[in-house]
Short mmCIF file of C-alpha atoms in Angstrom, two decimals:
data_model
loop_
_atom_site.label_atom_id
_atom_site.label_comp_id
_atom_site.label_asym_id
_atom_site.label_seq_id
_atom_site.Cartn_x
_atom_site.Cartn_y
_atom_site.Cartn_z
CA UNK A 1 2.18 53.58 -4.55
CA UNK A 2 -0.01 53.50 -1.56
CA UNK A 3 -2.50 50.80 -0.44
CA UNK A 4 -5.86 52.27 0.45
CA UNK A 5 -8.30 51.15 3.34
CA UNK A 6 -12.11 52.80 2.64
CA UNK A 7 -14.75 52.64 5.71
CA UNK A 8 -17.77 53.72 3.19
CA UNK A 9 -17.10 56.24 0.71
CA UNK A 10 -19.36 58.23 -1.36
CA UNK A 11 -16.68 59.17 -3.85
CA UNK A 12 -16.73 62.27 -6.35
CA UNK A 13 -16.36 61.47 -9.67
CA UNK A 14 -17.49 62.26 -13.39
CA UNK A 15 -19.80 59.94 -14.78
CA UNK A 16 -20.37 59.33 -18.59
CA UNK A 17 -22.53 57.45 -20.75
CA UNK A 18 -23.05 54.92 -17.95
CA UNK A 19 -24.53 57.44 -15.77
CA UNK A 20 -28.34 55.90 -16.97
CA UNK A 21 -27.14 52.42 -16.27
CA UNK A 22 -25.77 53.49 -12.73
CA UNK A 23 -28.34 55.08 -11.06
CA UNK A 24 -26.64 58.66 -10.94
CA UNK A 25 -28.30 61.50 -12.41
CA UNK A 26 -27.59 63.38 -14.97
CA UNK A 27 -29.13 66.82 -14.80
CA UNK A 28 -27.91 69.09 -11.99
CA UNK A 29 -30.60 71.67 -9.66
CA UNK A 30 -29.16 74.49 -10.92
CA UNK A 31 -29.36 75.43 -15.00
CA UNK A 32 -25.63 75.27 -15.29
CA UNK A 33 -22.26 74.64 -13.16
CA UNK A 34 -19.64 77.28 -13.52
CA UNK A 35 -17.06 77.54 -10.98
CA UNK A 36 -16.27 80.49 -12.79
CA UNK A 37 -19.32 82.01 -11.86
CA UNK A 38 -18.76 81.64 -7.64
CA UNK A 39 -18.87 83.79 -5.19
CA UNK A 40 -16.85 83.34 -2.07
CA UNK A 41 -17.46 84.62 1.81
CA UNK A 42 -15.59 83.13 4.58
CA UNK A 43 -17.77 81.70 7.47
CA UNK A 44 -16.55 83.71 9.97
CA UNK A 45 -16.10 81.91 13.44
CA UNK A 46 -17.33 83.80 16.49
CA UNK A 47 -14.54 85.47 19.19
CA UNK A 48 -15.87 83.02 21.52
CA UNK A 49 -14.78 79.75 20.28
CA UNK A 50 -11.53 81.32 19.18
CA UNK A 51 -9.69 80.83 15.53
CA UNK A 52 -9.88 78.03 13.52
CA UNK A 53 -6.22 76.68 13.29
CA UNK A 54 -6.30 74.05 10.18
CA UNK A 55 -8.91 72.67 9.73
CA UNK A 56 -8.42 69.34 7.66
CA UNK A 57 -11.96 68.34 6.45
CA UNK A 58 -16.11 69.22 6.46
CA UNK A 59 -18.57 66.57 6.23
CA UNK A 60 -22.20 66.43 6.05
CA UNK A 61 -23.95 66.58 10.08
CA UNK A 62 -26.41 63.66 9.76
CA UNK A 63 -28.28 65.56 13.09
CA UNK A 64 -29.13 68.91 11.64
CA UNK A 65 -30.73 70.13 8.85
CA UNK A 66 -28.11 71.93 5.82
CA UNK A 67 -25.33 71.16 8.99
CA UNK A 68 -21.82 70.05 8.63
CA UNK A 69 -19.05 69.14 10.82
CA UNK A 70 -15.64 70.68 10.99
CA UNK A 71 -12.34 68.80 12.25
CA UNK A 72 -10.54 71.53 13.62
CA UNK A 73 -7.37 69.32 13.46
CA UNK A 74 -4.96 71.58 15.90
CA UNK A 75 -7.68 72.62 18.32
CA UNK A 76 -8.22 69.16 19.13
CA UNK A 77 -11.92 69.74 18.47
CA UNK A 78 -14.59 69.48 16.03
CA UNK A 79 -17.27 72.09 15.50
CA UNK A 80 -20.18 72.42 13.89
CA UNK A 81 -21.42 74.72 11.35
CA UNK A 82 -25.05 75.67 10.53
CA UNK A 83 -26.87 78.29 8.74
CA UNK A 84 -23.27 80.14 8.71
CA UNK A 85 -23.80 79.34 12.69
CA UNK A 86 -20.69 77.98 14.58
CA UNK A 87 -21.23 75.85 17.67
CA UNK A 88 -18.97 73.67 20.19
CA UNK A 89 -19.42 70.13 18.72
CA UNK A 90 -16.59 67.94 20.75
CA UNK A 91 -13.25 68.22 22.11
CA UNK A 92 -10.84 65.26 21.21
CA UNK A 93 -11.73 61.93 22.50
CA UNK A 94 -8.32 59.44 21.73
CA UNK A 95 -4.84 60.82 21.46
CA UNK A 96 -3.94 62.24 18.30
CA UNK A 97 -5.60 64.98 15.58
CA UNK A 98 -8.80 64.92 14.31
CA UNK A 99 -8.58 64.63 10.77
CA UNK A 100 -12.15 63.05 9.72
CA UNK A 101 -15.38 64.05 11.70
CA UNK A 102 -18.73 61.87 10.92
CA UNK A 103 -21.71 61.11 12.63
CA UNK A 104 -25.50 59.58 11.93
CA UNK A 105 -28.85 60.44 12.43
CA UNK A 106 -29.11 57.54 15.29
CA UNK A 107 -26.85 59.43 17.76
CA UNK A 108 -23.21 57.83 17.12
CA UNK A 109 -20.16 60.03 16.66
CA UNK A 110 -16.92 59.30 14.68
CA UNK A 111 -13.73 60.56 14.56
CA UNK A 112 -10.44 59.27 12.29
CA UNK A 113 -6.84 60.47 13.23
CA UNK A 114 -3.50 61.06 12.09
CA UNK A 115 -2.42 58.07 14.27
CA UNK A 116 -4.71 55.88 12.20
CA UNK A 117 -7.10 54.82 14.35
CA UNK A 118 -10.92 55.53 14.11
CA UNK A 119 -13.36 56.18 17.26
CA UNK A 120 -16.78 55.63 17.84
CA UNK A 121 -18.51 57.12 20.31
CA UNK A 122 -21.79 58.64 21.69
CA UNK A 123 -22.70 61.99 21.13
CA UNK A 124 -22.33 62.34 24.78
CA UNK A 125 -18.90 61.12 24.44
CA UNK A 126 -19.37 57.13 25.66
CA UNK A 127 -16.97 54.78 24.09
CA UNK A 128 -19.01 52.65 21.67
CA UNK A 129 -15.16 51.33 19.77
CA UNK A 130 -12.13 51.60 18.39
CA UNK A 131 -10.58 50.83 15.15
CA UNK A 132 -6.51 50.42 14.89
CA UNK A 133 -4.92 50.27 11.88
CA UNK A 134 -1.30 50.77 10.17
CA UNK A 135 -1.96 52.83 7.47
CA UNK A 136 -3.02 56.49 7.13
CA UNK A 137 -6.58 56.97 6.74
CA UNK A 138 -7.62 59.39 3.66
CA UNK A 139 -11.31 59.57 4.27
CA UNK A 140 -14.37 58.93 6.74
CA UNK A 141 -18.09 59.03 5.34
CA UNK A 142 -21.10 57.28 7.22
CA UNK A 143 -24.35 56.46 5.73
CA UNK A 144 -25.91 55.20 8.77
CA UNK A 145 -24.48 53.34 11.60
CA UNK A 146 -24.68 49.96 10.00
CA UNK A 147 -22.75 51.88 7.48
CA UNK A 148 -19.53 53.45 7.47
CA UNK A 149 -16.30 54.02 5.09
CA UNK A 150 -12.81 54.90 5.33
CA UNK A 151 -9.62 54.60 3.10
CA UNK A 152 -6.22 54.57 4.28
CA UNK A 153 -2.95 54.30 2.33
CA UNK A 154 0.94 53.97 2.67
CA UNK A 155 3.21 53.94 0.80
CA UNK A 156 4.92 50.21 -0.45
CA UNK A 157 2.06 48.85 -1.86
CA UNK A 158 0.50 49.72 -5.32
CA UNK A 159 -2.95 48.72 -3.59
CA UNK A 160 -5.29 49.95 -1.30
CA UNK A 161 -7.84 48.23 0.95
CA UNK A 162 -11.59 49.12 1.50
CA UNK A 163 -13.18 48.71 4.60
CA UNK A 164 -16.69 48.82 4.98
CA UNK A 165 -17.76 48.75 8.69
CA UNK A 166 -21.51 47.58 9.52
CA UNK A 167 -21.76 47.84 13.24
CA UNK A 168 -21.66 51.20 15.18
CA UNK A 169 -18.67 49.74 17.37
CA UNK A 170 -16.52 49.24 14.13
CA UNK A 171 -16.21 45.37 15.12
CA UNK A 172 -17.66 43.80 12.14
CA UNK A 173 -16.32 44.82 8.52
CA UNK A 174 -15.99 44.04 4.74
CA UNK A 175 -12.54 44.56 2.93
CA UNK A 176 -11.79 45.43 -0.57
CA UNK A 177 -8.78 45.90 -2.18
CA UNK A 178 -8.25 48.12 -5.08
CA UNK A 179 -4.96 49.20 -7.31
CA UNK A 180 -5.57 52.88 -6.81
CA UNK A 181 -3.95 55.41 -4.56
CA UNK A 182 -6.71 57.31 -3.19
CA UNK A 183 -6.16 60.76 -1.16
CA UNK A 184 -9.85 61.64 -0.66
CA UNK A 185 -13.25 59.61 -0.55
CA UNK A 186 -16.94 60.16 -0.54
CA UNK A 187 -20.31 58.30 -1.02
CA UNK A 188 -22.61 59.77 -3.40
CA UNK A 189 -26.86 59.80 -2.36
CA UNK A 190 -27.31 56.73 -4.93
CA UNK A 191 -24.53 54.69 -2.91
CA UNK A 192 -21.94 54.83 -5.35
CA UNK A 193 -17.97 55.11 -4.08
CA UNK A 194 -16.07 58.04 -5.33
CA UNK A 195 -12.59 58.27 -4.86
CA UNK A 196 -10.51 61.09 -5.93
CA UNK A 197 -6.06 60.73 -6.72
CA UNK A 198 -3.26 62.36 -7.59
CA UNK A 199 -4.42 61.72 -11.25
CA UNK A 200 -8.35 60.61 -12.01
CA UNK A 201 -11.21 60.75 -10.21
CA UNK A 202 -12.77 56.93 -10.00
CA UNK A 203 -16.68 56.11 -9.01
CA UNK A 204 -17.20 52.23 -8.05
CA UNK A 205 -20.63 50.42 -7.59
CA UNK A 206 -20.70 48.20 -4.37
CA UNK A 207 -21.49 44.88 -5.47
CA UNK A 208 -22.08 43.73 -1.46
CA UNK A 209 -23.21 40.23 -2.89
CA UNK A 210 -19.91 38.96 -3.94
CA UNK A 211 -17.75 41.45 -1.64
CA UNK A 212 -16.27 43.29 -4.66
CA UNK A 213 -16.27 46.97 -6.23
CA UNK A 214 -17.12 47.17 -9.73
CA UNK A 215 -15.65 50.37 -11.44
CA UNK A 216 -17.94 52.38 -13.46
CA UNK A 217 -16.27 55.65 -13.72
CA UNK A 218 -13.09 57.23 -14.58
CA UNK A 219 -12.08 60.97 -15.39
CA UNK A 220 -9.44 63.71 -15.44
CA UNK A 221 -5.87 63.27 -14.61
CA UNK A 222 -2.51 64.70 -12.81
CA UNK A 223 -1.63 68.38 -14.18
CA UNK A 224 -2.65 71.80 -13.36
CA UNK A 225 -5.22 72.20 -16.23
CA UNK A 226 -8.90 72.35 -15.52
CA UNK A 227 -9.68 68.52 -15.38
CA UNK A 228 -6.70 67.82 -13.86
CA UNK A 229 -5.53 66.99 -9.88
CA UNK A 230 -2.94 67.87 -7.51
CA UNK A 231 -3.58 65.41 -4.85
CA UNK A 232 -7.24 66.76 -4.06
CA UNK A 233 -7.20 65.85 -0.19
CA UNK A 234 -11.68 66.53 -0.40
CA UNK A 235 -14.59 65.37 -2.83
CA UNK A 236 -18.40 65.94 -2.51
CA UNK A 237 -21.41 64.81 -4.77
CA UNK A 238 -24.25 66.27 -5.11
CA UNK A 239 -27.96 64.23 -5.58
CA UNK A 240 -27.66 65.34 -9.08
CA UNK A 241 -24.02 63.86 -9.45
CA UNK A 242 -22.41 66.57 -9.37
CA UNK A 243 -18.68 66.75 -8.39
CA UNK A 244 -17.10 68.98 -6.25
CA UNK A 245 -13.23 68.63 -5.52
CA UNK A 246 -10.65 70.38 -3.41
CA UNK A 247 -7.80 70.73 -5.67
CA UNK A 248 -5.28 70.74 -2.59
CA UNK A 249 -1.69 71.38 -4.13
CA UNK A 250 -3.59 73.38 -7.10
CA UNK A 251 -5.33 75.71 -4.40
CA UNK A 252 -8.38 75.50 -6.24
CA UNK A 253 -11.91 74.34 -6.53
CA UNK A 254 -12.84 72.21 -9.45
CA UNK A 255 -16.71 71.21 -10.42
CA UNK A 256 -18.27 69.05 -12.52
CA UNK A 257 -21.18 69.26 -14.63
CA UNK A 258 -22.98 66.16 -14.67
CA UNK A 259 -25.34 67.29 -17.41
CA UNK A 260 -22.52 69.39 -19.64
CA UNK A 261 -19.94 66.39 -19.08
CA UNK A 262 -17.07 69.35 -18.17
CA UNK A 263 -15.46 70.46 -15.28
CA UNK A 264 -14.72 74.13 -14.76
CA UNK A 265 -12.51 75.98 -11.96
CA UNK A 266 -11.99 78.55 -9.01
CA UNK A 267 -9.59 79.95 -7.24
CA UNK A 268 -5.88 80.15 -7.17
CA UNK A 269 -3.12 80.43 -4.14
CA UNK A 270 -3.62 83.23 -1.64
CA UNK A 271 -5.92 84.56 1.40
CA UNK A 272 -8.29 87.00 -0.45
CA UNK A 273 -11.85 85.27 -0.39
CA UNK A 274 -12.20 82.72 -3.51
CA UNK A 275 -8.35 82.40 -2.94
CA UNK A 276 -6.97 79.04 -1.40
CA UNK A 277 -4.13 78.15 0.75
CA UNK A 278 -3.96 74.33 1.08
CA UNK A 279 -7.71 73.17 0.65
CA UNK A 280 -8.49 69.62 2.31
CA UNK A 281 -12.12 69.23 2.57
CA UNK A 282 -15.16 69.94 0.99
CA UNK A 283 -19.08 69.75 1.05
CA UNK A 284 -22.33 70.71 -0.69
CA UNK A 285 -25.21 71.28 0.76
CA UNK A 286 -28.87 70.84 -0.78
CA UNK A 287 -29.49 74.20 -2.44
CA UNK A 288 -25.95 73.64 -4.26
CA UNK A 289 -23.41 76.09 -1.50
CA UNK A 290 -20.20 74.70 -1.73
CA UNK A 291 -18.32 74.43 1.94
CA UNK A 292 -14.50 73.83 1.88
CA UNK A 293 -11.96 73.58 4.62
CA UNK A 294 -8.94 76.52 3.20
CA UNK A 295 -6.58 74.29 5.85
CA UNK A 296 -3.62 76.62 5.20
CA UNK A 297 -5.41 79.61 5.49
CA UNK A 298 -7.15 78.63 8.99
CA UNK A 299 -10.65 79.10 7.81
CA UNK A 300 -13.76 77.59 6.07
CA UNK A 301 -15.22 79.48 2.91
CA UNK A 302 -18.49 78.79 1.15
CA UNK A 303 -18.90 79.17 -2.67
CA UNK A 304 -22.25 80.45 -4.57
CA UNK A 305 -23.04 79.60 -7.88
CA UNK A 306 -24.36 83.40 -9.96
CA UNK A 307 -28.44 82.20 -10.25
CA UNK A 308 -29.07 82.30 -14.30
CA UNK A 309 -31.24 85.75 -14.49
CA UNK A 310 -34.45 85.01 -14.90
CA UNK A 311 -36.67 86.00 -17.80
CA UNK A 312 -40.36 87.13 -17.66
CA UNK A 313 -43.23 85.71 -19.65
CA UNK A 314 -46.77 87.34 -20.45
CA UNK A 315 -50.16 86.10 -21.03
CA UNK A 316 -53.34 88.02 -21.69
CA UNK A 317 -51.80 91.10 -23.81
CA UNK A 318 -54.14 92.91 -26.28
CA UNK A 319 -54.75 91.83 -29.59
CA UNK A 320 -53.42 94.94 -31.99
CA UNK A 321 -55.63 96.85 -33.04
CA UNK A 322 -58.51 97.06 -30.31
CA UNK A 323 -60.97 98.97 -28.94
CA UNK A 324 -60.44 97.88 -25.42
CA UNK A 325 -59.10 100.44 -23.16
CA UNK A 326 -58.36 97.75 -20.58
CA UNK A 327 -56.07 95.00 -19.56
CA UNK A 328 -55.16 92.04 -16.74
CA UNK A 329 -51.80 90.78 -18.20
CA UNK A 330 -50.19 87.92 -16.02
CA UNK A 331 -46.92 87.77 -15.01
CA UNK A 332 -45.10 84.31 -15.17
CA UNK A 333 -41.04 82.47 -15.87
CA UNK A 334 -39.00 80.03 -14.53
CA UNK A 335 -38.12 81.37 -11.65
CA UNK A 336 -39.72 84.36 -11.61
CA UNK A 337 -41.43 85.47 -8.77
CA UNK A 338 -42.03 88.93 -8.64
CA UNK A 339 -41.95 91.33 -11.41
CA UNK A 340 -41.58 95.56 -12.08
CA UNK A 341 -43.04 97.10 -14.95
CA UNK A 342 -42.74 100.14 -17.11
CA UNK A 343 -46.05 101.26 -18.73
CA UNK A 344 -44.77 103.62 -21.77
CA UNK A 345 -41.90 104.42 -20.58
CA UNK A 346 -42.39 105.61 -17.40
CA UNK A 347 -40.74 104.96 -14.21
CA UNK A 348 -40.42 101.15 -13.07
CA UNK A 349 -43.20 100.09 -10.39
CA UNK A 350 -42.12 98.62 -7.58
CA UNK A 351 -41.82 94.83 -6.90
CA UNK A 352 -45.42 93.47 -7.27
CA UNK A 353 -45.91 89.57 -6.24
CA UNK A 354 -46.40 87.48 -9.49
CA UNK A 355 -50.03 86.22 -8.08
CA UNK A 356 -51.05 90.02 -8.57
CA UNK A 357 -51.63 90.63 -12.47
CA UNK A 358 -50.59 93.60 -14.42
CA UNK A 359 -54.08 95.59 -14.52
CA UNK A 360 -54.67 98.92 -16.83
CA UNK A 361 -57.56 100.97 -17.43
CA UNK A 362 -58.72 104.04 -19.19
CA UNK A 363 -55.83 103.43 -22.09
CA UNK A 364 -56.06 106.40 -24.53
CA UNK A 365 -56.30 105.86 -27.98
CA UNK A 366 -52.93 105.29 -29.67
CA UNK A 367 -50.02 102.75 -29.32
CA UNK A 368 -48.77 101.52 -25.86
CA UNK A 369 -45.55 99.51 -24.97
CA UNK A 370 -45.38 97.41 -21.48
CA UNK A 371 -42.03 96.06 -20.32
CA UNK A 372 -41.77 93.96 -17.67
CA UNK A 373 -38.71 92.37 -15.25
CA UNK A 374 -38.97 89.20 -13.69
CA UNK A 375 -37.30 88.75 -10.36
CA UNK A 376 -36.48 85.87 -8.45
CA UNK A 377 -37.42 85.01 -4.29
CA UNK A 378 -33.52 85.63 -4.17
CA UNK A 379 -33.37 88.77 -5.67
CA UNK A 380 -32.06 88.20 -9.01
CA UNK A 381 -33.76 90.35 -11.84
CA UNK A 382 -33.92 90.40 -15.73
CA UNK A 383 -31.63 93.05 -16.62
CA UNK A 384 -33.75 96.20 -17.89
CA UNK A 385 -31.89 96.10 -21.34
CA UNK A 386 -32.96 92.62 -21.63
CA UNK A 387 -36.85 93.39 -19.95
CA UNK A 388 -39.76 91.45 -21.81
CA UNK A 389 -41.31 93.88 -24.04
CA UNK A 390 -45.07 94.12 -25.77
CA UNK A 391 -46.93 96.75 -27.69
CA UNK A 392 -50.32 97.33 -29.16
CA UNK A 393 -52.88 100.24 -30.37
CA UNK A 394 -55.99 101.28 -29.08
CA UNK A 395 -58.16 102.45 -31.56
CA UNK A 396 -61.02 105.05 -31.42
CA UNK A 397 -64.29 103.29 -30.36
CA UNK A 398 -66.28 102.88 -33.49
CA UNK A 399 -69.21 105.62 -34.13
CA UNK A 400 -72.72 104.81 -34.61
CA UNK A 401 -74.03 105.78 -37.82
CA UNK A 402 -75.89 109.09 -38.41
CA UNK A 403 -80.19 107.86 -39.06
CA UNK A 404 -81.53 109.31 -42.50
CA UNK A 405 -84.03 111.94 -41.60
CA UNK A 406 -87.27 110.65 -44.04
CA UNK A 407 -89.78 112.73 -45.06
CA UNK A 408 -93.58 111.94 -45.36
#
């Protein structure tokens, strides 16, 4: 067994029937989470800042918008990705590989090592402090820079320790100890600590008060099934507690459904895109992308969920019969946002704006079908076999009747 050390971590884990109790969330942004259902590209990196050569972990960039940092463990460097964007972030600033990259939003810099110390710098590279320790750090998450967690291990002690570190020079700290082996940490947005193993994934509540963590979470275990770890070296949650895991020695992705309480799966060993060699870190960012570091494979990839295909509604069709040779028909669905319609059969429209109703005039008498595809802003459409489908008949308009001719 190991003994862990944790500067804050926001730790990935499956939450049950406590979920209420524990201020995570139970219903994720998107309708459903299937890893099954991912798409893979890999973030290519421009010729100009060269290959990637293992990268060891992604973490959220607290000074951009959707950003994330990337230790670029044998480069020496860490870079930063945005918008599928690469940029120069730092070089190395104390002797040894970066394996953890963090910063905050108030201009401090972090970076944890395979010689098991922790820096803290500017962003223009000023010392700020230095952290030394003995064991090997598994994880580096800040929250601000009053707060900031990391978890190292080794490997004669069944325990681990917790550190918590609430100044920006890493000089004043809180430590826990807990009787797990952790290989990969992360805070989730409600402040709960998720740490993922060779065997479960664990979330803890900070109880700062009395200096202890209170466990509140436990799921999955060691195996190569879906729900089960090989050492995942990476964890992310998302604000609807979902987790994300890099399955390292499984060279997968695993995901879990806060809302369907199950965990589905992607990838499998090898270089194609969606295929992993190694993978050590992993992110999320706010519209539910998934960002992992495929270490062995020298590159980052990033994951899309399929969007559920949206389904159009109408309002304002006909009554059947009438004598109305008109119609406004609105367009409407979760999701939808523009629409195409077929008016008896004929050829689709083009992509009309969902503010702009269907309008039809000078109907002829006799029976008329509409169908209608919803679209969303990204480009995802009802399926024509599946399109939303009405019909009604225009009748004749009714004659006057013929006077009585009366006689004197």
């Amino acid at each position: 067994m190991y003994a862990c050390r944790l500067l804050k971590l926001r730790l990935l884990v499956v939450m049950t029937a406590l979920n209420a109790l524990l201020l995570i969330p139970t219903g994720p942004a998107l309708a459903a989470l299937d890893a099954a259902t991912l798409t893979w590209e890999v973030a290519d990196v421009p010729e100009s800042l060269g290959n990637l050569k293992a990268p060891t972990s992604i973490s959220r960039d607290a000074a951009s918008t959707g950003g994330f940092l990337v230790a670029d463990a044998y480069n020496l460097r860490v870079l930063r990705l945005v918008n599928k964007q690469w940029s120069f972030f730092s070089d190395m600033l104390l002797e040894g590989r970066p394996l953890y990259a963090a910063n905050t939003s108030d201009g401090f810099f972090l970076i944890a090592t395979n010689f098991d110390t922790i820096g803290s710098f500017t962003e223009a590279g000023d010392d700020v402090g230095l952290f030394e320790g003995t064991d090997t750090i598994h994880g580096l998450y800040s929250v601000s820079s009053t707060e900031i967690y990391s978890v190292t291990t080794n490997l004669s002690s069944t325990r681990c320790n917790v550190i918590k570190f609430m100044t920006p020079d890493l000089g004043t700290l809180t430590n826990y100890t807990l009787s797990l082996r952790p290989s990969a940490l992360t805070v989730s947005p409600q402040g709960l600590l998720y740490f993922a193993t060779a065997g479960p994934v664990y979330a803890y509540k900070n109880n700062d008060a009395d200096q202890s963590l209170e466990l509140v979470g436990q799921w999955g275990s060691s195996g190569k099934s879906v729900g089960q770890f090989g050492t995942p070296a990476g964890i992310a949650v998302d604000d609807s507690g979902n987790i994300y895991v890099a399955d390292t020695l499984n060279n997968r992705v695993q995901v879990y459904d806060a809302a369907a309480g199950t965990w589905t799966a992607s990838g499998s060993v090898g270089s194609d895109p969606g295929q992993f060699n190694n993978p050590q870190g992993i992110a999320v960012d706010a519209s539910g992308n998934i960002y992992v570091a495929d270490t062995g494979n020298n590159r980052v990839q990033i994951g899309r969920f399929a969007s559920a295909a949206p389904t159009a509604s109408l309002t304002g069709v006909p009554s059947s019969p009438t004598r109305t040779r008109t119609a406004s028909i609105t367009v409407g669905g979760t999701n939808v946002t523009q629409y195409k319609y077929s008016l008896d059969g004929t050829d689709w429209s083009a992509a009309v704006d969902v503010a702009t109703p269907i309008t039809l005039s000078s109907l002829a008498v006799g029976s008329h079908s509409l169908s209608v595809v919803g679209g969303t802003s990204g480009g995802v459409w009802q399926a024509a076999s599946a399109a939303t489908t009405v019909a009604w008949t225009v009748q004749a308009p009714a004659v006057a009747p013929v006077g009585l001719l009366l006689s004197e």
